[in-house]
Short mmCIF file of C-alpha atoms in Angstrom, two decimals:
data_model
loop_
_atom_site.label_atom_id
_atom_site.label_comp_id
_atom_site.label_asym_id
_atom_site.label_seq_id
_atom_site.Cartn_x
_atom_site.Cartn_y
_atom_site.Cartn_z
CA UNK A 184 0.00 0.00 0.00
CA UNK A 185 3.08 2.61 1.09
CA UNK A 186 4.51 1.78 -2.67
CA UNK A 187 1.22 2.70 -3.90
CA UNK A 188 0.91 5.66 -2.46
CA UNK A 189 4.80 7.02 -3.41
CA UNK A 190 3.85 6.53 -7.40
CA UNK A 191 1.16 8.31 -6.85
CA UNK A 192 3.20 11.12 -6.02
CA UNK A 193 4.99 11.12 -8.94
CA UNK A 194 2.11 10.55 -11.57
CA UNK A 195 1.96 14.24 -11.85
CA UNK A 196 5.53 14.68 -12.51
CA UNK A 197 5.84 11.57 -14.90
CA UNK A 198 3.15 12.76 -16.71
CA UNK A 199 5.27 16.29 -17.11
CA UNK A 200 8.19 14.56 -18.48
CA UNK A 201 6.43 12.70 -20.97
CA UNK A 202 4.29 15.82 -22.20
CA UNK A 203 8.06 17.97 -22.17
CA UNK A 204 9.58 15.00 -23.73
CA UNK A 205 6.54 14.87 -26.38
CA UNK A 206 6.80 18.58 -27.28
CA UNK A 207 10.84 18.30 -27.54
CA UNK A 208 10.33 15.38 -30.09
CA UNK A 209 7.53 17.26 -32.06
CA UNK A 210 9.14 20.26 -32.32
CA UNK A 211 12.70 18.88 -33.42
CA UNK A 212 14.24 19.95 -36.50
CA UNK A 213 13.78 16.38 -37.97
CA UNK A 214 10.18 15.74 -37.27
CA UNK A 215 9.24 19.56 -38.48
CA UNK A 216 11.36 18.43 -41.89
CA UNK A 217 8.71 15.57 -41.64
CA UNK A 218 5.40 17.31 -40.70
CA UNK A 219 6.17 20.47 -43.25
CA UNK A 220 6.32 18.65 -45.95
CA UNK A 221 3.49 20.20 -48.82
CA UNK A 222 -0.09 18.53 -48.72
CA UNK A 223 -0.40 18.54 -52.51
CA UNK A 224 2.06 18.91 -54.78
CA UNK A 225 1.93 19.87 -59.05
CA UNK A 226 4.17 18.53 -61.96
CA UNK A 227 4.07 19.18 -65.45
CA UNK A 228 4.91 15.81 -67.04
CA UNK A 229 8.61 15.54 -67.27
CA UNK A 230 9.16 17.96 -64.50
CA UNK A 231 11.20 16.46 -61.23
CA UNK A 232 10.99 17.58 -57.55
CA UNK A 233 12.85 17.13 -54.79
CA UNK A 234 12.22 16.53 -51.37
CA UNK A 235 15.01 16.47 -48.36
CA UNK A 236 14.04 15.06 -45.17
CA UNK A 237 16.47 15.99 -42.84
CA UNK A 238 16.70 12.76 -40.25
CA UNK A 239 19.70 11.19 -39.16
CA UNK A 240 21.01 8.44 -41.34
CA UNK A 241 19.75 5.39 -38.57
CA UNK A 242 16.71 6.71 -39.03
CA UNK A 243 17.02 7.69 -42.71
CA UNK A 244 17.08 4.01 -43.14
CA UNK A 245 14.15 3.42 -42.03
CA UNK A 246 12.02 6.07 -43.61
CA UNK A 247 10.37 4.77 -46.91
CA UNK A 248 8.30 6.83 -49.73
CA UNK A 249 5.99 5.20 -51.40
CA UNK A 250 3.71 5.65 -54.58
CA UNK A 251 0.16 4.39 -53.84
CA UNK A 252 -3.45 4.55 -55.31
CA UNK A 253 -2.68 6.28 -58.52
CA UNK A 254 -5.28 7.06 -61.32
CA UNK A 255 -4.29 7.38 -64.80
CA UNK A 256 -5.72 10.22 -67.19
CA UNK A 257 -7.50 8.82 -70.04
CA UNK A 258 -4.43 9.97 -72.17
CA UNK A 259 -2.22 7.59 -69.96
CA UNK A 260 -1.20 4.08 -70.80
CA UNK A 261 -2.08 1.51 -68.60
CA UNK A 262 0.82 -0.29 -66.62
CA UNK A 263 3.21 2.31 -64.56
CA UNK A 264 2.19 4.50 -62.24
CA UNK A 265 2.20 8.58 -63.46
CA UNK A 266 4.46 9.43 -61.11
CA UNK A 267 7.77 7.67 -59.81
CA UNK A 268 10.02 8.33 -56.81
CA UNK A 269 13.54 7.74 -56.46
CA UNK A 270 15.59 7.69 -53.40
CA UNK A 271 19.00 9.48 -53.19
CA UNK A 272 21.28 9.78 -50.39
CA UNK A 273 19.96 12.38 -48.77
CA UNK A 274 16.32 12.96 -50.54
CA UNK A 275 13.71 12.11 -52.77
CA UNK A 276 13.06 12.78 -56.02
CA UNK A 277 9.82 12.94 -57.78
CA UNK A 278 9.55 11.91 -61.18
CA UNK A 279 6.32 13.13 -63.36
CA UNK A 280 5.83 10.58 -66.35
CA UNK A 281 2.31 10.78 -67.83
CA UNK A 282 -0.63 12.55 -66.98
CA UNK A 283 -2.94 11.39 -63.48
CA UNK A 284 -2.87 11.42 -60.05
CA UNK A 285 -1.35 9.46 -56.99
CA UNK A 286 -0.75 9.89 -53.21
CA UNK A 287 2.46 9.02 -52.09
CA UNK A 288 2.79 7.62 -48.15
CA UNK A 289 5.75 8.78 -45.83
CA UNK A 290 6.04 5.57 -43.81
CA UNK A 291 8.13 4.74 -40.92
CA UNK A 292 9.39 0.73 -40.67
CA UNK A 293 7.67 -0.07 -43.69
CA UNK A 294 4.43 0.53 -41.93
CA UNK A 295 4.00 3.07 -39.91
CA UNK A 296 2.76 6.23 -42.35
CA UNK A 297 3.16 9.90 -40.69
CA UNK A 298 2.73 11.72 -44.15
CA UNK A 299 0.39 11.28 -47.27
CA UNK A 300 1.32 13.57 -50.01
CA UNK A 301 -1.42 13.85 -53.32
CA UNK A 302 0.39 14.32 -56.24
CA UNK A 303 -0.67 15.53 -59.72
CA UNK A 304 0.89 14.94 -62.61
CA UNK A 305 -0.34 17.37 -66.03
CA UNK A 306 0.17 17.58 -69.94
CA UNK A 307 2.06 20.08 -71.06
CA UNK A 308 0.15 22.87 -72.93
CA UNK A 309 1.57 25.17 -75.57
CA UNK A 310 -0.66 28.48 -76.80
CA UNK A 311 -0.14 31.24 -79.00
CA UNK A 312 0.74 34.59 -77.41
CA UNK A 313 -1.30 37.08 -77.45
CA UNK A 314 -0.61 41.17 -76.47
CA UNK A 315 -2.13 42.24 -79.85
CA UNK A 316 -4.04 45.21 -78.90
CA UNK A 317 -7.87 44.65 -79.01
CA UNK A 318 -11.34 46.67 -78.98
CA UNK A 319 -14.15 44.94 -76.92
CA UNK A 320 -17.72 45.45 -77.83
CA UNK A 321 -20.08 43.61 -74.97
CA UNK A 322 -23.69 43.51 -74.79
CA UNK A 323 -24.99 42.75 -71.38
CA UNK A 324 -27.66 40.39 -70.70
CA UNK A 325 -30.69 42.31 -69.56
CA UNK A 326 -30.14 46.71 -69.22
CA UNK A 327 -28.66 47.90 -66.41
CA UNK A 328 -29.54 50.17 -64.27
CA UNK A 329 -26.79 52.85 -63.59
CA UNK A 330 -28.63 55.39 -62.47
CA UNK A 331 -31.53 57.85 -61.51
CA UNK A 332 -32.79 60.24 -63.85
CA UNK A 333 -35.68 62.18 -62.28
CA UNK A 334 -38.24 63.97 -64.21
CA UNK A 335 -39.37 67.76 -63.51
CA UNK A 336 -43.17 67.82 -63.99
CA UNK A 337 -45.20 70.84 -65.15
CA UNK A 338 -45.86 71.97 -61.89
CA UNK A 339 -42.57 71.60 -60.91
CA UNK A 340 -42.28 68.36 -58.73
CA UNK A 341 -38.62 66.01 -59.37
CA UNK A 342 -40.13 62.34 -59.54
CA UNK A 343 -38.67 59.26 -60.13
CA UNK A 344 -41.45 56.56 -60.71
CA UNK A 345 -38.93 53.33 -61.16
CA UNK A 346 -36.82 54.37 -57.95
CA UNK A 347 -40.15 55.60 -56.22
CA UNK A 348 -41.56 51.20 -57.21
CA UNK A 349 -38.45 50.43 -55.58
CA UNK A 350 -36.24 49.61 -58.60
CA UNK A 351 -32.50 49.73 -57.47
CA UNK A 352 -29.16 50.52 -58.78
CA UNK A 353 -27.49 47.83 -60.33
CA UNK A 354 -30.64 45.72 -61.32
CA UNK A 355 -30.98 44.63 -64.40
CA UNK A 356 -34.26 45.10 -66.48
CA UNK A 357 -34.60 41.89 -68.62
CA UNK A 358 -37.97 42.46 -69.73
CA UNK A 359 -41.75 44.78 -69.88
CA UNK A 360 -45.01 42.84 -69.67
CA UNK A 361 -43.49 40.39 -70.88
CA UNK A 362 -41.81 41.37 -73.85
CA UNK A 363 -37.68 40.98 -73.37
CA UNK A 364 -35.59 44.38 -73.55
CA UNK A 365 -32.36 44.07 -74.80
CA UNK A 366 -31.43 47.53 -75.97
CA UNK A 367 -31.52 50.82 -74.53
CA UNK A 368 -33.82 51.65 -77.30
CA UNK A 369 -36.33 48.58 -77.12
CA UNK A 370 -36.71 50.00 -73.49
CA UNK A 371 -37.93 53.43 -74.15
CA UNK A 372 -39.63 52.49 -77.16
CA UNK A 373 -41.89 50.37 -74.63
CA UNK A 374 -42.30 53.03 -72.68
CA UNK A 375 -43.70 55.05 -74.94
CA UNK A 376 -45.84 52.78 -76.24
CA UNK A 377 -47.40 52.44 -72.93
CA UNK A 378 -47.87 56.16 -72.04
CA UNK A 379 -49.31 56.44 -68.76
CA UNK A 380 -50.39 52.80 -68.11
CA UNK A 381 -49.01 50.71 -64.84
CA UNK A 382 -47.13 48.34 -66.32
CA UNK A 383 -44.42 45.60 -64.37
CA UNK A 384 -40.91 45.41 -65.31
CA UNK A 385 -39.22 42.48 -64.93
CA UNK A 386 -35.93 42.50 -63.24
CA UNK A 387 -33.27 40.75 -61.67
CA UNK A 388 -31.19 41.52 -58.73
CA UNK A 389 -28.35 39.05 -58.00
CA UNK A 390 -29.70 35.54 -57.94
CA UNK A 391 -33.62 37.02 -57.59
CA UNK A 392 -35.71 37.67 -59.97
CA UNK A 393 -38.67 39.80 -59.55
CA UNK A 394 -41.73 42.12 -61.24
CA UNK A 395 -42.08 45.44 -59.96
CA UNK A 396 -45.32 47.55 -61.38
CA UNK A 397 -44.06 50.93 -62.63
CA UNK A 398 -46.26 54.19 -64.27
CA UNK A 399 -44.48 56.62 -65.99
CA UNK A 400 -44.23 60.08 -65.94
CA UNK A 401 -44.97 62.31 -69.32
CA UNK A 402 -41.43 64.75 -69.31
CA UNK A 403 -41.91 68.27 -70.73
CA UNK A 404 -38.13 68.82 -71.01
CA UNK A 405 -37.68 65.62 -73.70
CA UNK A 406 -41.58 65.79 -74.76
CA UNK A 407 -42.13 61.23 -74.02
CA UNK A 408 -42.72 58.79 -71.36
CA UNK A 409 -40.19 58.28 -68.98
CA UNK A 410 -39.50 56.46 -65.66
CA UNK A 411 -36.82 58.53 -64.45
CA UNK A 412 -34.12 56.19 -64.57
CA UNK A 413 -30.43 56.07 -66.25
CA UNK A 414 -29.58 52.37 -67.81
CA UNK A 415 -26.87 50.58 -70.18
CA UNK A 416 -26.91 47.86 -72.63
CA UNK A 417 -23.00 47.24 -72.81
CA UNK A 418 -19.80 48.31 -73.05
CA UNK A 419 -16.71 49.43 -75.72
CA UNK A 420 -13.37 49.56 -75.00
CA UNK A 421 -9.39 48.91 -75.69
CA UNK A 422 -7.66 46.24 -74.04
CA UNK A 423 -5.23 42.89 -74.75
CA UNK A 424 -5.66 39.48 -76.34
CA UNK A 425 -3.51 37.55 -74.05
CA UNK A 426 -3.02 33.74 -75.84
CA UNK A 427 -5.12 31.58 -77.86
CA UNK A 428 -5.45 27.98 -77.55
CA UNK A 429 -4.15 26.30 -81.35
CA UNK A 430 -6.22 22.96 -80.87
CA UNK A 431 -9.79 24.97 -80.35
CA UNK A 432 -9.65 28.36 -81.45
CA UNK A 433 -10.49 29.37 -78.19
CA UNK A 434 -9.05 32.80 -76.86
CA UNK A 435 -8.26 34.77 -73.44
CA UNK A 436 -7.91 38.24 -72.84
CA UNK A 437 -8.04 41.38 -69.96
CA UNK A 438 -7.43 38.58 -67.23
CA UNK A 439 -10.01 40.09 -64.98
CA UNK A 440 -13.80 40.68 -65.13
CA UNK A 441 -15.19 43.83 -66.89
CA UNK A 442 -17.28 45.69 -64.33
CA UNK A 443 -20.22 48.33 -65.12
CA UNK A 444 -18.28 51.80 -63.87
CA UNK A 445 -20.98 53.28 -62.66
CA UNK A 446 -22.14 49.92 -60.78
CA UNK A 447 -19.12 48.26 -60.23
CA UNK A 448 -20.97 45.28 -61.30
CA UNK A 449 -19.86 42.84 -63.50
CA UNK A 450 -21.56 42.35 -66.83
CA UNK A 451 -23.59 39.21 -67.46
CA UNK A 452 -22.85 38.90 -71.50
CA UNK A 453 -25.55 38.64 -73.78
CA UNK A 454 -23.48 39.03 -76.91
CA UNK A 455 -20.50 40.65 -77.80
CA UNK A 456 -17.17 40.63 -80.03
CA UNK A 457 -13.46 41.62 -80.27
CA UNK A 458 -11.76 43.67 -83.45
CA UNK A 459 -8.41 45.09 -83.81
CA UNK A 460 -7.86 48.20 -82.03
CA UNK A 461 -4.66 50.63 -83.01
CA UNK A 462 -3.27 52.39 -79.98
CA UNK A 463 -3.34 56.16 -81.15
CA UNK A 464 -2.26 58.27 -77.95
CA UNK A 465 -0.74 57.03 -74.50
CA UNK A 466 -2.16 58.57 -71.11
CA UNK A 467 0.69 58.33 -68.97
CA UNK A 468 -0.03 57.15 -65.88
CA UNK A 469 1.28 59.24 -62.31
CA UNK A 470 0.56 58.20 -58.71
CA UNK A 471 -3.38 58.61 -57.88
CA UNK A 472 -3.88 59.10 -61.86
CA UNK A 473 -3.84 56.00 -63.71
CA UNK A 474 -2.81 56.11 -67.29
CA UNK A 475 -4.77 54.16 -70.30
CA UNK A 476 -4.33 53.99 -73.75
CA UNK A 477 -6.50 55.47 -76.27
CA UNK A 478 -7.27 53.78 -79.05
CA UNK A 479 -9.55 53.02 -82.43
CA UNK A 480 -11.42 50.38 -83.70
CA UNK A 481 -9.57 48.31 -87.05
CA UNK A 482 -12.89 46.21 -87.78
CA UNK A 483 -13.04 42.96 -87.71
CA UNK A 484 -10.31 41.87 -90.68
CA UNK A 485 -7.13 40.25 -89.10
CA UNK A 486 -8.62 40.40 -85.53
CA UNK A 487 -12.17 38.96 -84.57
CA UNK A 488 -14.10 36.76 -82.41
CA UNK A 489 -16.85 36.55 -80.22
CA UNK A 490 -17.49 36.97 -76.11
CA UNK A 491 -19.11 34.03 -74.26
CA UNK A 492 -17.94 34.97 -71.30
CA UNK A 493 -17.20 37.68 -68.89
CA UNK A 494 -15.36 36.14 -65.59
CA UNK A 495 -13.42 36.86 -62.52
CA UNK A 496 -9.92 36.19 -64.71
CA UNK A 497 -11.09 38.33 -68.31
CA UNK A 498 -13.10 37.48 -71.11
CA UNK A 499 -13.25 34.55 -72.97
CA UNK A 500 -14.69 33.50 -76.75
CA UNK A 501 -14.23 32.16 -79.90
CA UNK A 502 -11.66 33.38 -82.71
CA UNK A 503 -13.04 33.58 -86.16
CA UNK A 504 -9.27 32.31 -87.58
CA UNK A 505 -5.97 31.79 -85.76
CA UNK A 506 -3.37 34.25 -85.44
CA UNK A 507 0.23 34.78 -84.86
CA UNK A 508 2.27 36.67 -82.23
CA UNK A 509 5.25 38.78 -85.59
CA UNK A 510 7.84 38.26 -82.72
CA UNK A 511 7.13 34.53 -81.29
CA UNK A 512 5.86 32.56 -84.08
CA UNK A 513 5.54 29.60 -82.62
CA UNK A 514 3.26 28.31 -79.91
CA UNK A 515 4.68 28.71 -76.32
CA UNK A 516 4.81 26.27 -73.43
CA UNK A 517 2.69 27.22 -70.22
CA UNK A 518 4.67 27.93 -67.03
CA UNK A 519 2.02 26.78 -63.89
CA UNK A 520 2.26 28.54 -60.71
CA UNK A 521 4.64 26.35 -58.34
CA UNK A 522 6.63 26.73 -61.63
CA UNK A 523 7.00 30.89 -61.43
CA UNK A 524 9.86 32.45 -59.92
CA UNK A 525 10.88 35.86 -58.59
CA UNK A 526 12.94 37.39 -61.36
CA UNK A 527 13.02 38.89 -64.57
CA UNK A 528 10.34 38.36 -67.46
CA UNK A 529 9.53 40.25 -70.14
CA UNK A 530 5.21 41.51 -70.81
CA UNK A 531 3.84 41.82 -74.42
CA UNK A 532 1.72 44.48 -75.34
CA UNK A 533 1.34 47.45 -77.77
CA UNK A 534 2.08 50.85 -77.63
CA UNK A 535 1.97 52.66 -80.63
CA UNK A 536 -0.48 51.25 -83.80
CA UNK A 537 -0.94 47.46 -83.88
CA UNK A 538 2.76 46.63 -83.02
CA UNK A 539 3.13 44.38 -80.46
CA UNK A 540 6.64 45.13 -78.51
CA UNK A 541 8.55 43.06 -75.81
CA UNK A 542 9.26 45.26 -72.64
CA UNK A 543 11.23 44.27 -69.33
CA UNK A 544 9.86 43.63 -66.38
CA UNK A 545 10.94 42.19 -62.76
CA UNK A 546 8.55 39.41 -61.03
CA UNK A 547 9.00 40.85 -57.20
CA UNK A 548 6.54 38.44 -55.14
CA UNK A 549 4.87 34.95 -56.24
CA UNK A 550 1.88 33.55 -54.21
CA UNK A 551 1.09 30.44 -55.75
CA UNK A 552 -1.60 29.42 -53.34
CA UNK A 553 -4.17 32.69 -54.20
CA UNK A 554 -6.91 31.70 -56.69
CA UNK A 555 -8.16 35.56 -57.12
CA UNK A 556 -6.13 36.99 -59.63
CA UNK A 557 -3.62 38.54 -58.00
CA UNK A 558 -1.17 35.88 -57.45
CA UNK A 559 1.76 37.93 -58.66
CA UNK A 560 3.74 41.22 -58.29
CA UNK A 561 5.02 42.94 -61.29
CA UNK A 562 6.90 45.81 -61.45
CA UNK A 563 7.98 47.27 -65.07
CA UNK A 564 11.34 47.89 -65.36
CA UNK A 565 12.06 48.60 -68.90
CA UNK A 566 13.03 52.32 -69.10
CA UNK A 567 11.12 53.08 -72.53
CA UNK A 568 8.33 51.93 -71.51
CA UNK A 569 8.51 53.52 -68.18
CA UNK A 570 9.04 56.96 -70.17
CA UNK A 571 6.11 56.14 -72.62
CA UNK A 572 3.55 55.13 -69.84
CA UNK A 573 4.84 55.19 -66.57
CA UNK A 574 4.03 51.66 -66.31
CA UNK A 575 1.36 49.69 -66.11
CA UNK A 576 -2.21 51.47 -67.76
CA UNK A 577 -5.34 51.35 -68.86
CA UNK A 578 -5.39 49.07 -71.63
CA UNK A 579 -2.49 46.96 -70.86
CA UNK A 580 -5.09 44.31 -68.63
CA UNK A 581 -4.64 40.79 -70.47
CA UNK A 582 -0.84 41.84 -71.63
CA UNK A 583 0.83 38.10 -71.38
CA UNK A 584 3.65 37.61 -69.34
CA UNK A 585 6.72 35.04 -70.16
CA UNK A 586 9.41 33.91 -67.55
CA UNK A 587 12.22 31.63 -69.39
CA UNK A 588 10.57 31.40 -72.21
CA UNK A 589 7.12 29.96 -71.11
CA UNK A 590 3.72 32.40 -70.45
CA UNK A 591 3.38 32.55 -67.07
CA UNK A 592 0.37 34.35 -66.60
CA UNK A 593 -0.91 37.44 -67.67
CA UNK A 594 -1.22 41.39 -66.66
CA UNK A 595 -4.38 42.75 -64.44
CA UNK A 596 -4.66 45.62 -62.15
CA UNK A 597 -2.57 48.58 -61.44
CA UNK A 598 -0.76 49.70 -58.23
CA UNK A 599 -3.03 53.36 -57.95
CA UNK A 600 0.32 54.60 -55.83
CA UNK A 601 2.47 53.14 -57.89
CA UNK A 602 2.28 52.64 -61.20
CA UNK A 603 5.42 51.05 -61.95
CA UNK A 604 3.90 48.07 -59.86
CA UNK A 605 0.61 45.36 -60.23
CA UNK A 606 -0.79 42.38 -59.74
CA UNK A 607 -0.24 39.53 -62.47
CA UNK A 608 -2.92 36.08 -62.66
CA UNK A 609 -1.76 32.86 -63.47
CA UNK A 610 -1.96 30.59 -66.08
CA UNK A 611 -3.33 27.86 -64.02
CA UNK A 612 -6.23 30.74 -63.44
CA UNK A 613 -6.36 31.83 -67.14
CA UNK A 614 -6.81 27.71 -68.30
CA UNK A 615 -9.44 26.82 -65.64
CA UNK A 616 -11.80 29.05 -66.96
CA UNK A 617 -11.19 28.00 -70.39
CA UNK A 618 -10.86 24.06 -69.54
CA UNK A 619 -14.71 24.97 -67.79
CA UNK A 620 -16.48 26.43 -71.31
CA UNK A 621 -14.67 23.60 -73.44
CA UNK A 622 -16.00 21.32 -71.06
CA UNK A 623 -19.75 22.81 -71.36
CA UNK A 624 -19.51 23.21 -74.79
CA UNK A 625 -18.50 19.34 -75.16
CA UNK A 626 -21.61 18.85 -73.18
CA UNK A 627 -23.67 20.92 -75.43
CA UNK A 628 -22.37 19.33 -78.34
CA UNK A 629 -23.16 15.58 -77.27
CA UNK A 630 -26.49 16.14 -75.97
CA UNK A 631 -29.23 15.64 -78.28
#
């Protein structure tokens, strides 16, 4: 009973050393070289990586890497694994040989695992690169209202009918009684029609869509019906094809979403097109002031395609023929994010005309885990183009980017304090969007 009673009094204290003891061995520079180790991991096919676990070599020994429940694209050959992995002295090396996907197990003794690493293994892509210098015509799905308008009766009262029904900023008017709106002029020609009839206006606001009754208002000033409201049907604009993809025709361009500027909304696309555009003046760009280029329109005879879509990482479509980049006439491998480096890179764009010019730049910061666009910093270094523009403007969104001779990604917002600096979005970004409408359209295609 006595010996009992003196273990008990050092439960506590055994208990202690075995937490202390517990913490020393997790937090030891060889089991954090363990436990660090990526989650996930990305190779190109061909591509190696290398991993050093730093153990001692008793325990080195001991430590196996494994390759385990792998899937094979269906471009794959059935047999080996897509991945292989090769021990070295002091590491492992990764080997990517055909497209799929496979985990690979950390194990300790041959059966003990501590780490599961998914690995992917992808194609390699080639696209032609863009930075020809385009115009963007975009009709939005439904008008848009940007705006209130209010009318001055004859007795001298400000109304505003739609706002007055509740009809918001932002909301987009898809259709009258029932008959769908699509211009700015099918609108008011409704209108008019109606005179001073209730009649509902169909909108939609977000995900909702709802009817709102509206009567308008007869305006002395403009001598018609009005509901006192300001709305838009689409945009125009200059900006920069950024690749195209050789096997479907399908192009890329802005690398981030055009917005409404009186909304800040982006534009749900109805129907729209891109045309050669010839850069006529540059608006250099100063801190607070950001510069843009000014451009006009060539029509649609080397240069033209159509919008389908209007996302978070530019516009996407359909080119009516294939074109070619006068300085890289070939199409270019695509660099993936855990494949970009800090460093220098060069940005393709135009300045002056059609002519598309190479211009140094300097990649200062990579974040390859961000999905929104701004997964790198850019800063233009190239002193002509610094004197030209003062960096990065207006117009220049979608200008590709290539880093040892493979596009890494592609121009999209400016630094408003500095416009030397911006943000750049991956390829990995730029291809998911256009692997999504391939996919869609395949579906489209096939059912029947």
């Amino acid at each position: 009973m006595k010996k009992l009673r003196k273990l008990s009094r050092f439960r506590p204290v055994l208990g202690f050393i075995i937490v202390i003891l517990f913490l020393l061995f997790v937090f030891s520079p060889q089991v954090r070289s363990i436990l660090t180790l990526p989650e996930s991991q990305r190779l190109v096919v061909g591509e190696k990586s290398r991993i050093s676990i730093k153990v001692p070599q008793n325990l080195s020994d001991k430590i196996d890497m494994l390759v385990s429940h792998s899937s094979q694209s269906v471009f794959a050959q059935p047999g080996d694994p897509p991945i292989v992995v090769r021990k070295n002295r002091d590491s492992y090396e990764i080997l990517a040989l055909k497209p799929g996907k496979a985990e690979i197990k950390l194990k300790v003794l041959g059966y003990i695992p501590v780490k599961t690493i998914e690995v992917e293994s992808i194609p390699p892509k080639r696209v032609i690169l863009g930075g020809h210098s385009i115009g963007v015509l975009l009709q939005s799905n439904g008008i848009m209202v940007v705006g209130f308008a209010p009318i001055t009766s004859s007795d001298g009262k400000r109304v505003s009918p739609a706002k007055e029904q509740g009809i918001e900023i932002g909301d987009l008017i898809m259709a009258v009684d029932g008959n769908e709106v699509k211009t700015e002029n099918d609108l008011a020609r409704i209108i008019d029609e109606k005179k001073d009839r209730t009649f509902n206006i169909r909108i939609k606001r977000g995900k909702k869509i709802m009817s709102i009754p509206v009567k308008a208002r007869f305006c002395p000033e403009t001598q018609r019906y009005r509901i006192g409201l300001f709305v838009r049907d689409g945009v125009v604009g200059v900006g920069t094809l950024s690749f195209i993809d050789p096997e479907s025709q399908k192009y890329a361009a802005l690398g981030h979403i055009i917005i409404d500027a009186d909304t800040k909304e982006g534009i749900n696309v109805l129907k729209g097109r891109i045309v050669g555009a010839s850069v006529q003046t540059i608006k250099a760009g100063k801190p607070g002031k950001p510069g843009e280029k000014i451009g006009t329109f060539d029509g649609e005879d080397e240069i033209s395609g159509n919008i389908t879509k209007n996302t978070m990482f530019g516009i996407y479509g359909q080119m009516d023929k294939l074109l070619e980049n006068p300085l890289v006439d070939y199409p270019v491998e695509v660099g993936y994010a855990h494949q970009v480096k800090t460093g220098s890179a060069e940005m393709y764009t135009v300045v002056n005309d059609n002519a598309i010019e190479k211009f140094s730049i300097e990649v200062e910061k990579v974040y390859p885990e961000r999905k929104n666009g701004k997964g790198m910093i850019i800063k233009v270094t190239d002193p002509r183009l610094l004197s030209l523009t003062g960096g990065i403007i207006q117009g220049m969104s979608g200008s590709p980017i290539v880093q040892d001779g493979k596009i890494i990604g592609v121009v999209t917002h400016v630094f408003l304090n500095d416009p030397a600096r911006g943000y750049a979005v991956f390829m990995d970004n730029m291809l998911s969007e256009l692997a999504e409408e391939e996919e869609i359209n395949e579906k489209v295609s096939t059912n029947y």
